[in-house]
Amino acid sequence: MVTEALPQTIGERLAGATVLLTGASGFVAKAVLAICLAELPGIAELRLLLRADDDAAAIHRLREEILSSSAFAAVDPRVAEAAIGGGRLRAFAYDLIAPAVGRTDADPLAGVDVAIHCAASVSFQQPLDEMLELNVIGTANLAAALVQASPDVRLVHVSTAYAAGIRTGLVLERPSGQGPAEPDLDIQAELGAARAWRLGLEAESRLPDHQHRFVRDARQEIGPAGAPAIGARAEQARRAWVFGELVERGRERARALGWTDAYTLSKSLGERALLAIPLTHLTIIRPSIVESALRTPYPGWLEGLKVADPIILAYASGMISRFPGNRSARLDLVPVDLVANACLAAAAHPPQASPRVINLASGSRNPLSIGEIAGLVTDYFRDRPLPDEDGLPIEVPDWRFSSSARALGAIDRGARGLRAARHLLDHVPVPRIDDVERRLHKEQRRLERLRLLADIYGPYVELDCMFDDRHARELLDALHPDDRVAFDFDTASIDWPSYVGDVHLPALRALVPAPRPPVARNLIRGAAIADGPPALAIFDVEGVVLDATVAHFYAWLRGRGMPAFDRTVWLACLAARVPGYLVADRRSRADFNRTFYQQYRGLPAGDLRDQAAAALSDFILPRLRHDAVRRIRAHRARGDRVVLVTGALDFLVEPLRHLADELIAARLTEHRGAFTGELAEPPLSADGRASLAARLAAEHQVDLAACHAYGDSISDLPLLELVGHPHAINPDFRLAREARRRRWPVLEWEVEPGAHNRPAARLEAPV
């Protein structure tokens, strides 16, 4: 009886081979590399192509960025280091788009037996020209160079199942351009058009209509920060608009041609580019949605959010309850380790004739519907809810699906309502405006996020197709029995409730940062001063050192000598003007100061200065923030030069001079013993304070990076941006938002209880 010989193992087939791997810093390629190091010791040489300035920098990336990943937790670091030192594991600086640039030494492609090409742009938010350059031109460059350097190379190219386009029914395992009813496309023409869009949009973005909108939006966000800051924010908005328009045009072009987005179009054109190159052994691996590992390197290994994950987390965070989708459609998932195993199996079993396409998908033999995964996600996050900002569990609703048109229509209606509300804030005074603006901002972020998710991922959850995987099954059947275990990529064996509920969702939840634990109030107030050499410490007085504004100073000064009834009536009249001041201050702190100080016009200067002698005990001390005083003393103790900057009048804040090395305040001009209502110098706010800080730093020969600044308002933004140690103290909403974006310390300082019992302090004028 003749016993049929067992096929060779993958290890035997790859023994002595030189294997080239691209994209090793990415998710799939890391999984491939980890398996090679752990399971395939017979590979003679592993070469990695990485973006780097030179080969030494590539080796540094290998050590610090790649091998440090948890994907290599099972790999002994000494083994990896020995592989690098012995030349078995090598890294080369290589640019796929311009492969000849910077290379003067030996060709890293020479003598390659197997190449596994994983490098790609996988972002759904990237312009089409950039996608085409890397995913099409870069892929073609690599393949052409490989054929020239190693004619018999076995190339495994990682594409995507969605390169087949938006289809229904069964999607065959055929390269792009060879499937039914696919458009004939000119790759260079598509790239040329995408590049032309960029040039056109750059010019269009500078036209007056757009510029006016960018400036208007910037002024709404940070108006009191001054013209330079508004200009800088408007330029950021212009660049973001160009980028967004490029992304949207790429998406629309792809969908017009029958693909979900620019990414899938670029992968499709990349396949076509490969077919034009005389490759002897070409395998195209087409995985569906790649998610966390099933088994290797450990169950749930995941780096970053993948295709389905942003939608899941948005639902778990309470952001969405309705989303575009078809409950009965398949959501085709495949664990990353199965993709890596399939790549190595294909490399060890190359096709002998025509290029081979392998769909690595689950929908045809082990389907998971949108409705089923929605139920699993709902059950999981009801049992293990995410915490909200206050650490309380988020209650997730039932997950509902609707058509794209209906979902996007609801989002757009909400966005229009928000724009109207924000416009109103800039023209009509609103009580507790910070709270209102915070709620509007939160809702705006929610709607923007929903719109983005619906635009990007909506087509994926509405596809009603399944991917033929006959070639994948044929490759599985060709494996040695031992490899069917060690290098398994059979998606039919996945237990979806176990994988989703016990493996993937816990891994995904682990990526969500835990909310910061509540910190004791005294710790918030007393955060330590950053180390560094003695420098400047610049404090805004109003809102930081004192819980008072220029309006409070004026109300106290003018009202203190009036009879009680007259003072009440006068304060009521002043309070009636406060809403107008609030609107003015939201637009420009400097303009507000000039307008407000007209209140002093014609008042006797000498009499007001005499009355101001009582300011320390009667007005300043009850409003003094003792945390600020302690911080000022700490700065002086460490040798810093403390500067107090205020928009209040000099004679009113004179009692504070002893706290600091320098006090810089506003001054009014006088004529014949009376104030004119005009400032002697331009109001010191916004970029004026930044310029002052720069001048003081130069005069005292200190580095601005070593300086500290404390502000409470968005008008302090230019100053805080300038120094190395910015601090937001009881910030208004707009400054608090900027501080969170930039990870600046946000401190809470208070006055002693009872300070707000005085009539002058009850004016609602946070200016």
mmCIF file of N, CA and C in Angstrom, residues 334-396:
data_model
loop_
_atom_site.group_PDB
_atom_site.id
_atom_site.type_symbol
_atom_site.label_atom_id
_atom_site.label_comp_id
_atom_site.label_asym_id
_atom_site.label_seq_id
_atom_site.Cartn_x
_atom_site.Cartn_y
_atom_site.Cartn_z
ATOM 1 N N VAL A 334 -12.239 39.771 9.681
ATOM 2 C CA VAL A 334 -11.221 38.727 9.698
ATOM 3 C C VAL A 334 -10.134 39.142 10.686
ATOM 4 N N PRO A 335 -9.762 38.274 11.632
ATOM 5 C CA PRO A 335 -8.706 38.606 12.584
ATOM 6 C C PRO A 335 -7.354 38.774 11.899
ATOM 7 N N VAL A 336 -6.519 39.654 12.426
ATOM 8 C CA VAL A 336 -5.253 40.014 11.779
ATOM 9 C C VAL A 336 -4.299 38.838 11.683
ATOM 10 N N ASP A 337 -4.295 37.945 12.671
ATOM 11 C CA ASP A 337 -3.351 36.835 12.607
ATOM 12 C C ASP A 337 -3.711 35.862 11.486
ATOM 13 N N LEU A 338 -4.988 35.765 11.142
ATOM 14 C CA LEU A 338 -5.368 34.930 10.003
ATOM 15 C C LEU A 338 -4.854 35.534 8.703
ATOM 16 N N VAL A 339 -4.868 36.852 8.616
ATOM 17 C CA VAL A 339 -4.331 37.520 7.426
ATOM 18 C C VAL A 339 -2.828 37.266 7.320
ATOM 19 N N ALA A 340 -2.112 37.407 8.428
ATOM 20 C CA ALA A 340 -0.667 37.183 8.414
ATOM 21 C C ALA A 340 -0.346 35.736 8.040
ATOM 22 N N ASN A 341 -1.091 34.802 8.599
ATOM 23 C CA ASN A 341 -0.877 33.391 8.258
ATOM 24 C C ASN A 341 -1.109 33.131 6.772
ATOM 25 N N ALA A 342 -2.149 33.746 6.224
ATOM 26 C CA ALA A 342 -2.442 33.557 4.806
ATOM 27 C C ALA A 342 -1.333 34.132 3.931
ATOM 28 N N CYS A 343 -0.759 35.252 4.338
ATOM 29 C CA CYS A 343 0.355 35.839 3.576
ATOM 30 C C CYS A 343 1.543 34.875 3.525
ATOM 31 N N LEU A 344 1.876 34.282 4.641
ATOM 32 C CA LEU A 344 3.022 33.377 4.681
ATOM 33 C C LEU A 344 2.712 32.065 3.958
ATOM 34 N N ALA A 345 1.487 31.595 4.066
ATOM 35 C CA ALA A 345 1.116 30.384 3.335
ATOM 36 C C ALA A 345 1.178 30.626 1.831
ATOM 37 N N ALA A 346 0.717 31.799 1.394
ATOM 38 C CA ALA A 346 0.772 32.128 -0.029
ATOM 39 C C ALA A 346 2.210 32.280 -0.496
ATOM 40 N N ALA A 347 3.080 32.847 0.352
ATOM 41 C CA ALA A 347 4.487 32.992 -0.010
ATOM 42 C C ALA A 347 5.160 31.636 -0.170
ATOM 43 N N ALA A 348 4.753 30.691 0.669
ATOM 44 C CA ALA A 348 5.356 29.354 0.607
ATOM 45 C C ALA A 348 4.752 28.496 -0.500
ATOM 46 N N HIS A 349 3.577 28.855 -0.983
ATOM 47 C CA HIS A 349 2.897 28.094 -2.046
ATOM 48 C C HIS A 349 2.555 29.056 -3.179
ATOM 49 N N PRO A 350 3.533 29.487 -3.963
ATOM 50 C CA PRO A 350 3.282 30.492 -4.998
ATOM 51 C C PRO A 350 2.506 29.912 -6.171
ATOM 52 N N PRO A 351 1.756 30.764 -6.875
ATOM 53 C CA PRO A 351 1.093 30.306 -8.101
ATOM 54 C C PRO A 351 2.136 30.097 -9.192
ATOM 55 N N GLN A 352 1.876 29.174 -10.084
ATOM 56 C CA GLN A 352 2.859 28.841 -11.114
ATOM 57 C C GLN A 352 2.554 29.498 -12.456
ATOM 58 N N ALA A 353 1.365 30.045 -12.608
ATOM 59 C CA ALA A 353 1.022 30.595 -13.917
ATOM 60 C C ALA A 353 0.468 32.008 -13.736
ATOM 61 N N SER A 354 -0.835 32.144 -13.882
ATOM 62 C CA SER A 354 -1.455 33.469 -13.821
ATOM 63 C C SER A 354 -1.499 33.981 -12.384
ATOM 64 N N PRO A 355 -1.591 35.286 -12.219
ATOM 65 C CA PRO A 355 -1.714 35.843 -10.870
ATOM 66 C C PRO A 355 -2.915 35.250 -10.137
ATOM 67 N N ARG A 356 -2.758 35.117 -8.837
ATOM 68 C CA ARG A 356 -3.791 34.490 -8.009
ATOM 69 C C ARG A 356 -4.350 35.530 -7.035
ATOM 70 N N VAL A 357 -5.648 35.527 -6.878
ATOM 71 C CA VAL A 357 -6.319 36.393 -5.911
ATOM 72 C C VAL A 357 -6.951 35.515 -4.846
ATOM 73 N N ILE A 358 -6.712 35.874 -3.588
ATOM 74 C CA ILE A 358 -7.273 35.116 -2.466
ATOM 75 C C ILE A 358 -8.107 36.068 -1.619
ATOM 76 N N ASN A 359 -9.408 35.849 -1.636
ATOM 77 C CA ASN A 359 -10.284 36.595 -0.732
ATOM 78 C C ASN A 359 -10.200 35.967 0.656
ATOM 79 N N LEU A 360 -9.757 36.746 1.608
ATOM 80 C CA LEU A 360 -9.724 36.246 2.988
ATOM 81 C C LEU A 360 -10.879 36.911 3.719
ATOM 82 N N ALA A 361 -11.994 36.217 3.739
ATOM 83 C CA ALA A 361 -13.231 36.790 4.240
ATOM 84 C C ALA A 361 -14.048 35.702 4.927
ATOM 85 N N SER A 362 -15.070 36.133 5.635
ATOM 86 C CA SER A 362 -15.866 35.182 6.417
ATOM 87 C C SER A 362 -17.313 35.091 5.965
ATOM 88 N N GLY A 363 -17.761 36.055 5.166
ATOM 89 C CA GLY A 363 -19.186 36.175 4.891
ATOM 90 C C GLY A 363 -19.815 35.038 4.139
ATOM 91 N N SER A 364 -19.063 34.310 3.312
ATOM 92 C CA SER A 364 -19.691 33.265 2.500
ATOM 93 C C SER A 364 -19.925 31.987 3.290
ATOM 94 N N ARG A 365 -19.020 31.650 4.212
ATOM 95 C CA ARG A 365 -19.162 30.379 4.944
ATOM 96 C C ARG A 365 -19.448 30.552 6.426
ATOM 97 N N ASN A 366 -19.219 31.733 6.965
ATOM 98 C CA ASN A 366 -19.448 31.970 8.391
ATOM 99 C C ASN A 366 -19.980 33.391 8.573
ATOM 100 N N PRO A 367 -21.181 33.660 8.046
ATOM 101 C CA PRO A 367 -21.664 35.049 8.002
ATOM 102 C C PRO A 367 -21.995 35.606 9.385
ATOM 103 N N LEU A 368 -21.734 36.899 9.516
ATOM 104 C CA LEU A 368 -22.099 37.669 10.704
ATOM 105 C C LEU A 368 -22.845 38.900 10.211
ATOM 106 N N SER A 369 -24.112 39.019 10.551
ATOM 107 C CA SER A 369 -24.905 40.132 10.031
ATOM 108 C C SER A 369 -24.693 41.389 10.872
ATOM 109 N N ILE A 370 -25.040 42.514 10.263
ATOM 110 C CA ILE A 370 -24.965 43.794 10.967
ATOM 111 C C ILE A 370 -25.832 43.744 12.226
ATOM 112 N N GLY A 371 -27.016 43.186 12.095
ATOM 113 C CA GLY A 371 -27.906 43.099 13.248
ATOM 114 C C GLY A 371 -27.336 42.237 14.356
ATOM 115 N N GLU A 372 -26.668 41.141 14.000
ATOM 116 C CA GLU A 372 -26.092 40.261 15.023
ATOM 117 C C GLU A 372 -24.962 40.940 15.773
ATOM 118 N N ILE A 373 -24.060 41.601 15.052
ATOM 119 C CA ILE A 373 -22.951 42.252 15.761
ATOM 120 C C ILE A 373 -23.458 43.440 16.571
ATOM 121 N N ALA A 374 -24.503 44.127 16.091
ATOM 122 C CA ALA A 374 -25.083 45.220 16.874
ATOM 123 C C ALA A 374 -25.612 44.692 18.204
ATOM 124 N N GLY A 375 -26.263 43.516 18.161
ATOM 125 C CA GLY A 375 -26.756 42.920 19.410
ATOM 126 C C GLY A 375 -25.629 42.548 20.350
ATOM 127 N N LEU A 376 -24.533 41.989 19.814
ATOM 128 C CA LEU A 376 -23.390 41.627 20.650
ATOM 129 C C LEU A 376 -22.756 42.867 21.280
ATOM 130 N N VAL A 377 -22.646 43.928 20.498
ATOM 131 C CA VAL A 377 -22.062 45.167 21.014
ATOM 132 C C VAL A 377 -22.946 45.768 22.098
ATOM 133 N N THR A 378 -24.253 45.787 21.856
ATOM 134 C CA THR A 378 -25.174 46.334 22.844
ATOM 135 C C THR A 378 -25.097 45.556 24.152
ATOM 136 N N ASP A 379 -25.141 44.232 24.075
ATOM 137 C CA ASP A 379 -25.071 43.411 25.289
ATOM 138 C C ASP A 379 -23.768 43.655 26.043
ATOM 139 N N TYR A 380 -22.658 43.749 25.300
ATOM 140 C CA TYR A 380 -21.357 43.918 25.955
ATOM 141 C C TYR A 380 -21.292 45.246 26.712
ATOM 142 N N PHE A 381 -21.685 46.331 26.064
ATOM 143 C CA PHE A 381 -21.533 47.640 26.701
ATOM 144 C C PHE A 381 -22.639 47.939 27.701
ATOM 145 N N ARG A 382 -23.686 47.127 27.717
ATOM 146 C CA ARG A 382 -24.629 47.247 28.825
ATOM 147 C C ARG A 382 -24.092 46.538 30.058
ATOM 148 N N ASP A 383 -23.359 45.461 29.841
ATOM 149 C CA ASP A 383 -22.745 44.766 30.973
ATOM 150 C C ASP A 383 -21.484 45.483 31.458
ATOM 151 N N ARG A 384 -20.734 46.097 30.514
ATOM 152 C CA ARG A 384 -19.467 46.752 30.866
ATOM 153 C C ARG A 384 -19.447 48.141 30.233
ATOM 154 N N PRO A 385 -20.273 49.063 30.735
ATOM 155 C CA PRO A 385 -20.393 50.379 30.087
ATOM 156 C C PRO A 385 -19.114 51.206 30.214
ATOM 157 N N LEU A 386 -18.906 52.045 29.224
ATOM 158 C CA LEU A 386 -17.825 53.022 29.303
ATOM 159 C C LEU A 386 -18.208 54.104 30.302
ATOM 160 N N PRO A 387 -17.229 54.726 30.957
ATOM 161 C CA PRO A 387 -17.543 55.849 31.848
ATOM 162 C C PRO A 387 -17.632 57.159 31.076
ATOM 163 N N ASP A 388 -18.483 58.055 31.548
ATOM 164 C CA ASP A 388 -18.550 59.372 30.929
ATOM 165 C C ASP A 388 -17.498 60.286 31.557
ATOM 166 N N GLU A 389 -17.573 61.587 31.266
ATOM 167 C CA GLU A 389 -16.564 62.518 31.758
ATOM 168 C C GLU A 389 -16.515 62.562 33.273
ATOM 169 N N ASP A 390 -17.640 62.267 33.917
ATOM 170 C CA ASP A 390 -17.693 62.286 35.377
ATOM 171 C C ASP A 390 -17.438 60.918 35.992
ATOM 172 N N GLY A 391 -17.092 59.934 35.150
ATOM 173 C CA GLY A 391 -16.836 58.597 35.652
ATOM 174 C C GLY A 391 -18.080 57.753 35.832
ATOM 175 N N LEU A 392 -19.243 58.264 35.432
ATOM 176 C CA LEU A 392 -20.489 57.520 35.568
ATOM 177 C C LEU A 392 -20.708 56.641 34.338
ATOM 178 N N PRO A 393 -21.349 55.475 34.505
ATOM 179 C CA PRO A 393 -21.539 54.566 33.361
ATOM 180 C C PRO A 393 -22.477 55.158 32.321
ATOM 181 N N ILE A 394 -22.115 54.990 31.053
ATOM 182 C CA ILE A 394 -22.941 55.470 29.948
ATOM 183 C C ILE A 394 -23.969 54.403 29.598
ATOM 184 N N GLU A 395 -25.214 54.790 29.584
ATOM 185 C CA GLU A 395 -26.290 53.854 29.252
ATOM 186 C C GLU A 395 -26.501 53.869 27.742
ATOM 187 N N VAL A 396 -26.265 52.736 27.099
ATOM 188 C CA VAL A 396 -26.387 52.691 25.638
ATOM 189 C C VAL A 396 -27.822 52.357 25.255
#
